[in-house]
């Protein structure tokens, strides 16, 4: 396989891995730093972010291959952010 996704025949072959990495990042934002050593994490959030960037960088030449998956990726990333903002709002209003 080439390092750049330039053909529609390749599609988004790393879909499952990308979703797993996003889940690691999302989970790490909802846990305390002491729980980040939990054995359920195979890699650290920093390593997950680096790997995610490497994978997505391959699609810079043909980003339309990611279009069918963007909504799910954004939802998975935004849910923890919404939760954090909600918690901050509640803590300030009390």
Tab-separated table of N, CA and C in Angstrom:
chain	number	residue	atom	x	y	z
A	1	UNK	N	0.843	-1.181	0.000
A	1	UNK	CA	0.000	0.000	0.000
A	1	UNK	C	0.883	1.237	0.000
A	2	UNK	N	0.467	2.279	-0.686
A	2	UNK	CA	1.230	3.512	-0.725
A	2	UNK	C	0.958	4.333	0.516
A	3	UNK	N	1.819	5.337	0.743
A	3	UNK	CA	1.666	6.166	1.930
A	3	UNK	C	0.646	7.274	1.734
A	4	UNK	N	0.145	7.449	0.530
A	4	UNK	CA	-0.832	8.493	0.254
A	4	UNK	C	-2.068	7.875	-0.374
A	5	UNK	N	-3.229	8.262	0.156
A	5	UNK	CA	-4.487	7.770	-0.400
A	5	UNK	C	-4.851	8.648	-1.587
A	6	UNK	N	-4.593	8.161	-2.782
A	6	UNK	CA	-4.834	8.973	-3.967
A	6	UNK	C	-5.888	8.375	-4.886
A	7	UNK	N	-6.402	7.231	-4.544
A	7	UNK	CA	-7.365	6.563	-5.401
A	7	UNK	C	-8.603	6.198	-4.606
A	8	UNK	N	-9.754	6.328	-5.225
A	8	UNK	CA	-10.981	5.970	-4.526
A	8	UNK	C	-11.052	4.485	-4.218
A	9	UNK	N	-10.256	3.692	-4.905
A	9	UNK	CA	-10.275	2.261	-4.635
A	9	UNK	C	-9.684	1.938	-3.264
A	10	UNK	N	-8.903	2.863	-2.706
A	10	UNK	CA	-8.334	2.663	-1.373
A	10	UNK	C	-9.345	2.979	-0.272
A	11	UNK	N	-10.233	3.904	-0.548
A	11	UNK	CA	-11.202	4.396	0.419
A	11	UNK	C	-10.521	4.761	1.731
A	12	UNK	N	-11.207	4.615	2.807
A	12	UNK	CA	-10.681	4.982	4.124
A	12	UNK	C	-10.346	3.682	4.848
A	13	UNK	N	-9.225	3.110	4.501
A	13	UNK	CA	-8.883	1.776	4.979
A	13	UNK	C	-8.578	1.737	6.471
A	14	UNK	N	-8.231	2.875	7.055
A	14	UNK	CA	-7.896	2.922	8.473
A	14	UNK	C	-9.086	3.340	9.341
A	15	UNK	N	-10.287	3.241	8.811
A	15	UNK	CA	-11.476	3.719	9.516
A	15	UNK	C	-11.562	3.173	10.943
A	16	UNK	N	-11.468	1.885	11.100
A	16	UNK	CA	-11.615	1.274	12.417
A	16	UNK	C	-10.523	1.754	13.375
A	17	UNK	N	-9.301	1.822	12.882
A	17	UNK	CA	-8.191	2.286	13.721
A	17	UNK	C	-8.381	3.742	14.124
A	18	UNK	N	-8.834	4.581	13.191
A	18	UNK	CA	-9.069	5.991	13.497
A	18	UNK	C	-10.153	6.135	14.563
A	19	UNK	N	-11.239	5.384	14.435
A	19	UNK	CA	-12.297	5.462	15.434
A	19	UNK	C	-11.801	4.988	16.799
A	20	UNK	N	-10.963	3.951	16.818
A	20	UNK	CA	-10.377	3.495	18.089
A	20	UNK	C	-9.497	4.576	18.709
A	21	UNK	N	-8.691	5.242	17.887
A	21	UNK	CA	-7.827	6.310	18.390
A	21	UNK	C	-8.653	7.483	18.911
A	22	UNK	N	-9.719	7.827	18.203
A	22	UNK	CA	-10.599	8.906	18.664
A	22	UNK	C	-11.241	8.518	19.990
A	23	UNK	N	-11.630	7.269	20.131
A	23	UNK	CA	-12.219	6.808	21.394
A	23	UNK	C	-11.208	6.909	22.533
A	24	UNK	N	-9.952	6.608	22.261
A	24	UNK	CA	-8.909	6.753	23.286
A	24	UNK	C	-8.783	8.208	23.690
A	25	UNK	N	-8.764	9.106	22.713
A	25	UNK	CA	-8.662	10.533	23.016
A	25	UNK	C	-9.886	11.026	23.773
A	26	UNK	N	-11.059	10.588	23.367
A	26	UNK	CA	-12.293	11.001	24.033
A	26	UNK	C	-12.356	10.476	25.455
A	27	UNK	N	-11.947	9.243	25.656
A	27	UNK	CA	-11.967	8.639	26.990
A	27	UNK	C	-10.974	9.319	27.912
A	28	UNK	N	-9.823	9.689	27.375
A	28	UNK	CA	-8.795	10.301	28.217
A	28	UNK	C	-9.216	11.679	28.697
A	29	UNK	N	-10.073	12.362	27.938
A	29	UNK	CA	-10.509	13.693	28.352
A	29	UNK	C	-11.559	13.628	29.453
A	30	UNK	N	-12.142	12.456	29.663
A	30	UNK	CA	-13.179	12.314	30.675
A	30	UNK	C	-12.682	11.649	31.942
A	31	UNK	N	-11.409	11.258	31.970
A	31	UNK	CA	-10.873	10.582	33.132
A	31	UNK	C	-9.849	11.460	33.813
A	32	UNK	N	-9.591	11.150	35.040
A	32	UNK	CA	-8.577	11.894	35.770
A	32	UNK	C	-7.210	11.394	35.351
A	33	UNK	N	-6.151	12.207	35.536
A	33	UNK	CA	-4.821	11.784	35.125
A	33	UNK	C	-4.369	10.493	35.800
A	34	UNK	N	-4.822	10.239	37.023
A	34	UNK	CA	-4.397	9.029	37.711
A	34	UNK	C	-4.993	7.778	37.085
A	35	UNK	N	-6.147	7.903	36.426
A	35	UNK	CA	-6.764	6.731	35.809
A	35	UNK	C	-6.250	6.491	34.399
A	36	UNK	N	-5.401	7.381	33.872
A	36	UNK	CA	-4.886	7.192	32.523
A	36	UNK	C	-3.884	6.050	32.447
A	37	UNK	N	-3.475	5.510	33.589
A	37	UNK	CA	-2.586	4.359	33.591
A	37	UNK	C	-3.371	3.061	33.572
A	38	UNK	N	-4.678	3.150	33.431
A	38	UNK	CA	-5.550	1.983	33.370
A	38	UNK	C	-5.099	1.059	32.247
A	39	UNK	N	-5.192	-0.226	32.479
A	39	UNK	CA	-4.721	-1.196	31.490
A	39	UNK	C	-5.612	-1.251	30.253
A	40	UNK	N	-6.772	-0.593	30.265
A	40	UNK	CA	-7.635	-0.605	29.084
A	40	UNK	C	-7.042	0.234	27.961
A	41	UNK	N	-6.148	1.168	28.273
A	41	UNK	CA	-5.516	1.983	27.244
A	41	UNK	C	-4.283	1.251	26.736
A	42	UNK	N	-4.289	0.949	25.454
A	42	UNK	CA	-3.134	0.282	24.873
A	42	UNK	C	-2.025	1.282	24.589
A	43	UNK	N	-2.409	2.523	24.273
A	43	UNK	CA	-1.431	3.571	24.023
A	43	UNK	C	-1.872	4.830	24.745
A	44	UNK	N	-0.941	5.721	24.975
A	44	UNK	CA	-1.256	6.969	25.670
A	44	UNK	C	-2.043	7.897	24.741
A	45	UNK	N	-2.747	8.859	25.322
A	45	UNK	CA	-3.465	9.830	24.485
A	45	UNK	C	-2.525	10.594	23.550
A	46	UNK	N	-1.317	10.915	24.012
A	46	UNK	CA	-0.363	11.615	23.148
A	46	UNK	C	0.034	10.750	21.953
A	47	UNK	N	0.275	9.479	22.219
A	47	UNK	CA	0.629	8.560	21.128
A	47	UNK	C	-0.557	8.368	20.191
A	48	UNK	N	-1.770	8.306	20.745
A	48	UNK	CA	-2.969	8.164	19.919
A	48	UNK	C	-3.137	9.376	19.005
A	49	UNK	N	-2.904	10.566	19.547
A	49	UNK	CA	-3.023	11.782	18.746
A	49	UNK	C	-1.985	11.807	17.628
A	50	UNK	N	-0.764	11.415	17.942
A	50	UNK	CA	0.287	11.377	16.919
A	50	UNK	C	-0.056	10.388	15.815
A	51	UNK	N	-0.520	9.225	16.201
A	51	UNK	CA	-0.877	8.198	15.211
A	51	UNK	C	-2.065	8.654	14.367
A	52	UNK	N	-3.046	9.305	15.004
A	52	UNK	CA	-4.203	9.819	14.282
A	52	UNK	C	-3.777	10.851	13.245
A	53	UNK	N	-2.862	11.710	13.633
A	53	UNK	CA	-2.390	12.734	12.695
A	53	UNK	C	-1.662	12.106	11.517
A	54	UNK	N	-0.838	11.110	11.775
A	54	UNK	CA	-0.116	10.427	10.697
A	54	UNK	C	-1.103	9.812	9.706
A	55	UNK	N	-2.133	9.172	10.240
A	55	UNK	CA	-3.124	8.536	9.364
A	55	UNK	C	-3.880	9.580	8.549
A	56	UNK	N	-4.365	10.620	9.212
A	56	UNK	CA	-5.176	11.620	8.504
A	56	UNK	C	-4.353	12.438	7.525
A	57	UNK	N	-3.058	12.619	7.808
A	57	UNK	CA	-2.199	13.346	6.872
A	57	UNK	C	-2.124	12.657	5.512
A	58	UNK	N	-2.297	11.342	5.491
A	58	UNK	CA	-2.266	10.613	4.217
A	58	UNK	C	-3.421	11.018	3.311
A	59	UNK	N	-4.461	11.583	3.891
A	59	UNK	CA	-5.659	11.927	3.122
A	59	UNK	C	-5.697	13.401	2.710
A	60	UNK	N	-4.595	14.116	2.895
A	60	UNK	CA	-4.566	15.530	2.518
A	60	UNK	C	-4.724	15.728	1.017
A	61	UNK	N	-4.224	14.798	0.224
A	61	UNK	CA	-4.313	14.929	-1.232
A	61	UNK	C	-5.690	14.583	-1.777
A	62	UNK	N	-6.459	13.818	-1.007
A	62	UNK	CA	-7.797	13.420	-1.462
A	62	UNK	C	-8.741	13.358	-0.254
A	63	UNK	N	-9.025	14.497	0.348
A	63	UNK	CA	-9.816	14.502	1.579
A	63	UNK	C	-11.257	14.046	1.406
A	64	UNK	N	-11.751	14.031	0.188
A	64	UNK	CA	-13.141	13.605	-0.013
A	64	UNK	C	-13.355	12.148	0.382
A	65	UNK	N	-12.289	11.368	0.460
A	65	UNK	CA	-12.424	9.980	0.902
A	65	UNK	C	-12.878	9.905	2.352
A	66	UNK	N	-12.639	10.969	3.108
A	66	UNK	CA	-13.043	10.997	4.513
A	66	UNK	C	-14.465	11.518	4.707
A	67	UNK	N	-15.024	12.143	3.694
A	67	UNK	CA	-16.336	12.783	3.829
A	67	UNK	C	-17.411	11.906	4.474
A	68	UNK	N	-17.564	10.654	4.087
A	68	UNK	CA	-18.626	9.846	4.701
A	68	UNK	C	-18.411	9.578	6.197
A	69	UNK	N	-17.210	9.802	6.686
A	69	UNK	CA	-16.878	9.468	8.074
A	69	UNK	C	-16.713	10.695	8.966
A	70	UNK	N	-16.710	11.885	8.374
A	70	UNK	CA	-16.439	13.099	9.140
A	70	UNK	C	-17.468	13.353	10.240
A	71	UNK	N	-18.720	13.151	9.952
A	71	UNK	CA	-19.756	13.411	10.951
A	71	UNK	C	-19.554	12.549	12.188
A	72	UNK	N	-19.280	11.286	12.008
A	72	UNK	CA	-19.064	10.384	13.138
A	72	UNK	C	-17.810	10.780	13.899
A	73	UNK	N	-16.745	11.143	13.175
A	73	UNK	CA	-15.508	11.550	13.845
A	73	UNK	C	-15.726	12.800	14.689
A	74	UNK	N	-16.411	13.772	14.123
A	74	UNK	CA	-16.663	15.020	14.854
A	74	UNK	C	-17.564	14.763	16.060
A	75	UNK	N	-18.572	13.939	15.901
A	75	UNK	CA	-19.443	13.626	17.031
A	75	UNK	C	-18.669	12.959	18.164
A	76	UNK	N	-17.825	12.007	17.813
A	76	UNK	CA	-17.051	11.298	18.838
A	76	UNK	C	-16.073	12.231	19.548
A	77	UNK	N	-15.564	13.218	18.832
A	77	UNK	CA	-14.639	14.170	19.452
A	77	UNK	C	-15.366	15.269	20.213
A	78	UNK	N	-16.538	15.652	19.752
A	78	UNK	CA	-17.226	16.778	20.381
A	78	UNK	C	-18.015	16.383	21.622
A	79	UNK	N	-18.423	15.144	21.742
A	79	UNK	CA	-19.195	14.739	22.908
A	79	UNK	C	-18.440	14.998	24.215
A	80	UNK	N	-17.181	14.587	24.343
A	80	UNK	CA	-16.455	14.885	25.580
A	80	UNK	C	-16.282	16.388	25.807
A	81	UNK	N	-16.092	17.146	24.733
A	81	UNK	CA	-15.954	18.596	24.871
A	81	UNK	C	-17.245	19.205	25.406
A	82	UNK	N	-18.373	18.766	24.880
A	82	UNK	CA	-19.658	19.264	25.382
A	82	UNK	C	-19.846	18.907	26.847
A	83	UNK	N	-19.441	17.723	27.218
A	83	UNK	CA	-19.561	17.274	28.599
A	83	UNK	C	-18.710	18.142	29.525
A	84	UNK	N	-17.505	18.459	29.104
A	84	UNK	CA	-16.614	19.300	29.911
A	84	UNK	C	-17.204	20.695	30.065
A	85	UNK	N	-17.682	21.270	28.974
A	85	UNK	CA	-18.282	22.611	29.030
A	85	UNK	C	-19.515	22.594	29.925
A	86	UNK	N	-20.327	21.570	29.812
A	86	UNK	CA	-21.515	21.450	30.644
A	86	UNK	C	-21.137	21.388	32.122
A	87	UNK	N	-20.140	20.575	32.454
A	87	UNK	CA	-19.690	20.466	33.835
A	87	UNK	C	-19.144	21.780	34.362
A	88	UNK	N	-18.396	22.512	33.520
A	88	UNK	CA	-17.876	23.822	33.925
A	88	UNK	C	-19.002	24.810	34.170
A	89	UNK	N	-19.993	24.794	33.298
A	89	UNK	CA	-21.146	25.675	33.462
A	89	UNK	C	-21.879	25.386	34.763
A	90	UNK	N	-22.091	24.107	35.052
A	90	UNK	CA	-22.777	23.735	36.282
A	90	UNK	C	-21.973	24.106	37.516
A	91	UNK	N	-20.659	23.974	37.457
A	91	UNK	CA	-19.830	24.300	38.620
A	91	UNK	C	-19.797	25.803	38.860
A	92	UNK	N	-19.937	26.612	37.820
A	92	UNK	CA	-19.935	28.067	37.975
A	92	UNK	C	-21.288	28.595	38.427
A	93	UNK	N	-22.339	27.896	38.119
A	93	UNK	CA	-23.671	28.390	38.471
A	93	UNK	C	-24.067	28.021	39.905
A	94	UNK	N	-23.273	27.219	40.579
A	94	UNK	CA	-23.597	26.872	41.970
A	94	UNK	C	-22.840	27.693	42.954
